[in-house]
Tab-separated table of C-alpha atoms in Angstrom:
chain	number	residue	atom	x	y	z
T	127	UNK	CA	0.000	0.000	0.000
T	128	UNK	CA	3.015	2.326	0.282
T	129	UNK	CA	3.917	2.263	-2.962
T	130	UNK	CA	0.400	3.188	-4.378
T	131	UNK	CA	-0.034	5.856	-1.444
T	132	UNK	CA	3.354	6.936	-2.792
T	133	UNK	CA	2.255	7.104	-6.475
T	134	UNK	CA	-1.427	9.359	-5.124
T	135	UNK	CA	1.160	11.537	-3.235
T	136	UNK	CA	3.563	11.835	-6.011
T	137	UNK	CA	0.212	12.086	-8.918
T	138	UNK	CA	-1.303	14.656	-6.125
T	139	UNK	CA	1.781	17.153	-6.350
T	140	UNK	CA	2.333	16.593	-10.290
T	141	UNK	CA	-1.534	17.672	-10.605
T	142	UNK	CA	-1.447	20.168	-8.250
T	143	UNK	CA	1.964	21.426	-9.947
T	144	UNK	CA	0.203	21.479	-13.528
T	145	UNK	CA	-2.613	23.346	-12.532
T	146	UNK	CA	-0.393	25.954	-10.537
T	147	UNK	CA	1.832	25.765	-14.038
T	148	UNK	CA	-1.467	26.242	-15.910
T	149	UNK	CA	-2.688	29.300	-13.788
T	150	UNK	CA	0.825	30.708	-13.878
T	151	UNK	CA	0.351	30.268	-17.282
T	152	UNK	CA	-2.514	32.080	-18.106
T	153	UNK	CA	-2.242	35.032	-15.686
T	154	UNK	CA	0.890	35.328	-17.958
T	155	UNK	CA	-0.832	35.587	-20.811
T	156	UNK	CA	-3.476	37.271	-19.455
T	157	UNK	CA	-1.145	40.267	-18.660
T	158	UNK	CA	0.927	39.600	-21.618
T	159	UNK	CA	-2.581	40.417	-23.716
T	160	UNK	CA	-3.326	43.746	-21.303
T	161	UNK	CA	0.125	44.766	-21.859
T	162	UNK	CA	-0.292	44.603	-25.810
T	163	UNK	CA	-3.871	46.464	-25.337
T	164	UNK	CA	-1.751	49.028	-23.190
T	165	UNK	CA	0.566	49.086	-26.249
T	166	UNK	CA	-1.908	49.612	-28.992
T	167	UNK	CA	-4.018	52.140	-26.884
T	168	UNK	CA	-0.733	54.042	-26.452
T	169	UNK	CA	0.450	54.057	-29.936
T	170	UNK	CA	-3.206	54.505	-31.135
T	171	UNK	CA	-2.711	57.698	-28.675
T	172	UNK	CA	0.749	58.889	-30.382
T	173	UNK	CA	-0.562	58.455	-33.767
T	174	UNK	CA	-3.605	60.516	-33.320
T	175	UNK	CA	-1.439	63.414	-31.246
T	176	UNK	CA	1.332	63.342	-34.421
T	177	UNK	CA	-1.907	63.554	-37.117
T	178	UNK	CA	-3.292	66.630	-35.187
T	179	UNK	CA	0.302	68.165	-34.933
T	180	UNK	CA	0.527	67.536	-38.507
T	181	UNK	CA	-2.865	69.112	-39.091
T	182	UNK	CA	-1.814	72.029	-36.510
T	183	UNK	CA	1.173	72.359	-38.711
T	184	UNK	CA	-0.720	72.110	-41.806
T	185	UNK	CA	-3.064	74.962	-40.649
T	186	UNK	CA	-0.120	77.714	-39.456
T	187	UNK	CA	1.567	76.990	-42.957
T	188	UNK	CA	-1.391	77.830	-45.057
T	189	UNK	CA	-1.774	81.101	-42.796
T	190	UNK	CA	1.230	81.580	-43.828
T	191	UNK	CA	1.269	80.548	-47.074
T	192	UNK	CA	-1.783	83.081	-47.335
T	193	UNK	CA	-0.285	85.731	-45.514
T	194	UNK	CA	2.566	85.645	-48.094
T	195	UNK	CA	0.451	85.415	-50.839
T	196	UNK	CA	-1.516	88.681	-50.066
T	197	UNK	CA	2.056	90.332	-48.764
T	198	UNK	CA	2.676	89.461	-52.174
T	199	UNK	CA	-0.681	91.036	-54.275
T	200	UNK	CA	-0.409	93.871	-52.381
T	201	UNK	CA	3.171	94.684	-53.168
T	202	UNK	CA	2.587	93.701	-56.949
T	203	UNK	CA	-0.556	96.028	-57.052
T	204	UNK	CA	0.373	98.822	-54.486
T	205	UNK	CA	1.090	102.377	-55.876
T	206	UNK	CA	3.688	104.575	-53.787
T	207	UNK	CA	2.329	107.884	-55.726
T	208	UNK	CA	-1.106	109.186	-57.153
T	209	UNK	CA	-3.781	107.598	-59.259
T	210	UNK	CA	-4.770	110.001	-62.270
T	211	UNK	CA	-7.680	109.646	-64.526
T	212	UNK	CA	-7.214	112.244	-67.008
T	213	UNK	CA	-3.643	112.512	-68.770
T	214	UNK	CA	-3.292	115.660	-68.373
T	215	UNK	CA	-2.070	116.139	-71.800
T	216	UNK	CA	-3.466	118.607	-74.755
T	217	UNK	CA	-1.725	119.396	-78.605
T	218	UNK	CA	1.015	121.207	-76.898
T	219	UNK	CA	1.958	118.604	-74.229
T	220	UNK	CA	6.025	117.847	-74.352
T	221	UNK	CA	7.569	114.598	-75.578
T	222	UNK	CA	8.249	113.813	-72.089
T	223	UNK	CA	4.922	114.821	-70.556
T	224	UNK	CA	3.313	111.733	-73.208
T	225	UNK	CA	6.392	109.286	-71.891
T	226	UNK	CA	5.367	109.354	-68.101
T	227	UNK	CA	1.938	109.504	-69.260
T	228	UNK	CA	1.921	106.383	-70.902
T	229	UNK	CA	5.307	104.898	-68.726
T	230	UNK	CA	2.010	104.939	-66.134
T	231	UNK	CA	-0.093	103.429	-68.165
T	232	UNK	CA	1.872	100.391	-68.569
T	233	UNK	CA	1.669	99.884	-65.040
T	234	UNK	CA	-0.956	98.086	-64.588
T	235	UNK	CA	0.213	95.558	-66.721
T	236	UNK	CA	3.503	94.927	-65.773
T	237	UNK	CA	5.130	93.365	-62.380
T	238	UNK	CA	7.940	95.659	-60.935
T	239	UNK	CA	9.954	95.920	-57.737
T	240	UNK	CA	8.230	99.790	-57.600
T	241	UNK	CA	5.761	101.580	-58.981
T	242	UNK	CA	5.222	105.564	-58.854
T	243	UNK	CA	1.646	106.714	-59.925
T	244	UNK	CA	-0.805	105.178	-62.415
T	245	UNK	CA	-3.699	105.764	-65.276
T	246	UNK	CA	-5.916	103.215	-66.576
T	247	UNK	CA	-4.911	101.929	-69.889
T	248	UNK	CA	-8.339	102.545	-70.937
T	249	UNK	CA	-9.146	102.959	-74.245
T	250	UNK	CA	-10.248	106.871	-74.264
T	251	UNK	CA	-7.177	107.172	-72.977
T	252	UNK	CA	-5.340	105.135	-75.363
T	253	UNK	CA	-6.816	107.038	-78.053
T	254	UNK	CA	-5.956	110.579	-76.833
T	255	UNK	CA	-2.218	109.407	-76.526
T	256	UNK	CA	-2.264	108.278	-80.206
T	257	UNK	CA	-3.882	111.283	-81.659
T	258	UNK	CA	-1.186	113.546	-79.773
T	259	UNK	CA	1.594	111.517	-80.501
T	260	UNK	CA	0.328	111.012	-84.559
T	261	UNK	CA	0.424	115.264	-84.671
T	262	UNK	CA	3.778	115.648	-82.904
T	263	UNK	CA	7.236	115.711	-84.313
T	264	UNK	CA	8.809	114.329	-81.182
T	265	UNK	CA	11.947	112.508	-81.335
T	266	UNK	CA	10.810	109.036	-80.508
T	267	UNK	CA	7.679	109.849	-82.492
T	268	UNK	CA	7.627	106.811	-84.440
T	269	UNK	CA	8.375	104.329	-81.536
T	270	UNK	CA	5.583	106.058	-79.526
T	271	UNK	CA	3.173	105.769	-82.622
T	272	UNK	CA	3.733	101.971	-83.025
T	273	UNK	CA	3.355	101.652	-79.242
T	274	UNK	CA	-0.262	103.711	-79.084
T	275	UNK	CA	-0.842	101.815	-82.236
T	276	UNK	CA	-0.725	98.199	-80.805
T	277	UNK	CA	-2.229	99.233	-77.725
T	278	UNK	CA	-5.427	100.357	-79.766
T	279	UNK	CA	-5.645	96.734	-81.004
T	280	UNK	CA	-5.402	95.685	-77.215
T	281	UNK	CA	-1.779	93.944	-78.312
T	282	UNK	CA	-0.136	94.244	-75.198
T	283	UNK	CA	2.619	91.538	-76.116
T	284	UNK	CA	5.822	93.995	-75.915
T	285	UNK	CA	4.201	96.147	-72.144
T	286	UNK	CA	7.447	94.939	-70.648
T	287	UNK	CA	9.741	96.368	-73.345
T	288	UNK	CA	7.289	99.171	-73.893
T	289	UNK	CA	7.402	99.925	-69.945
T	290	UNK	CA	11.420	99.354	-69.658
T	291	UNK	CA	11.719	101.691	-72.612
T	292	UNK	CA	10.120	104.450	-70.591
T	293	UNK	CA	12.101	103.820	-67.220
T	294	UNK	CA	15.478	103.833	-69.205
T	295	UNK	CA	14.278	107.272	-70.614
T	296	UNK	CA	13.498	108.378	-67.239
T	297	UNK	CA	17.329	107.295	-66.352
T	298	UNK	CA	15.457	104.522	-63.649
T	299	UNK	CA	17.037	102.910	-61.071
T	300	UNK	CA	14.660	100.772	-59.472
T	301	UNK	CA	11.348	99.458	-60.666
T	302	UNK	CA	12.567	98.165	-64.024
T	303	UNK	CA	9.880	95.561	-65.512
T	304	UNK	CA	10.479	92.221	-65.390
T	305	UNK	CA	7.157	90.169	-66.248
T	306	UNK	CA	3.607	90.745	-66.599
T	307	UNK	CA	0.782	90.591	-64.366
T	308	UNK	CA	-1.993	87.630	-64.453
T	309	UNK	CA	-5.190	88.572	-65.498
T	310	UNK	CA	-6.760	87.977	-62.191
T	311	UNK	CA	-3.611	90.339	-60.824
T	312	UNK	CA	-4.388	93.101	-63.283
T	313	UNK	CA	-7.597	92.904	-62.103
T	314	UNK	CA	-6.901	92.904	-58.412
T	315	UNK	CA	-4.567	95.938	-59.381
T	316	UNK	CA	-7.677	98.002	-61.260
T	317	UNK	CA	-9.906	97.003	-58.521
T	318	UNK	CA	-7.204	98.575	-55.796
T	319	UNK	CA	-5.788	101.611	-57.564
T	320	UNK	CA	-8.595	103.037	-60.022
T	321	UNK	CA	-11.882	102.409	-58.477
């Protein structure tokens, strides 16, 4: 009987050492599984706080972005010196007095570090520059003719040249030409200086 009380004893301990194997077991993986939830919630956590930094950062760059933009219209459409509607200019008006008229006219047209007054390139205005120019005998006559000319048929391919051509005369040092505005800028520029 000793040997099969020995065997219950020895059967006794083995069971009662699997089942304190098998609950050391699963509390294991119970906490192993609570520590990967803990895991995933906190990464879950960072990746939701790095998209809305992201967004955050997202947000202050297109304020900027817009602020930059508008810096930007406003110094492509600002005028430093006054607006004039009416040239100015009759029969007896000087070779230079029709330059800076239409050197002003170009302006809103063309993109340049600075600009210094402006009238609409309307075509009244247009006109009255061609007939005074046609009657001269200024120096430059026929240059200004061909420029009056292709602005009356609204070709305003050469403004940079024709702009640049009336800052050199002036002997200019800053606001040269060096592109031409959008439509939508041109626009924005009317809209700003002339209304």
């Amino acid at each position: 009987m000793k040997k099969t009380q020995k065997v219950l004893l020895i059967s006794g301990i083995s069971a009662v050492a699997l089942f304190g194997v098998g609950v050391a077991s699963f509390k294991i993986m119970e906490n192993s599984n609570e520590y990967e939830k803990a895991q995933l919630v906190m990464e879950a956590r960072e990746a939701k706080e790095q998209i809305e930094r992201e967004r955050e950062d997202e947000k202050i760059e297109a304020q900027r972005e817009a602020k930059a933009k508008a810096a930007e219209l406003e110094a492509k459409t600002a005028i430093y010196d006054g607006i004039e509607f009416e040239t100015g200019l009759d029969e007896g008006s000087t070779e230079t007095e029709v330059m800076d008229v239409m050197h002003k006219m170009t302006h809103q047209k063309v993109r340049s570090q600075d600009k210094w007054g402006a009238i609409p390139m309307s075509p009244k205005i247009i006109e009255e520059v061609y007939k005074i120019v046609d009657s001269s005998d200024f120096q430059h006559r026929d240059r200004l003719l061909s420029i009056a000319a292709r602005w009356r048929d609204f070709d305003f391919s050469t403004i940079v040249q024709d702009h640049n051509f009336f800052w050199e005369d002036k002997a200019g040092t800053v606001g040269k030409a060096h592109g031409t505005l959008s439509r939508a800028e041109e626009v924005e520029f009317i809209e700003v200086n002339f209304k």
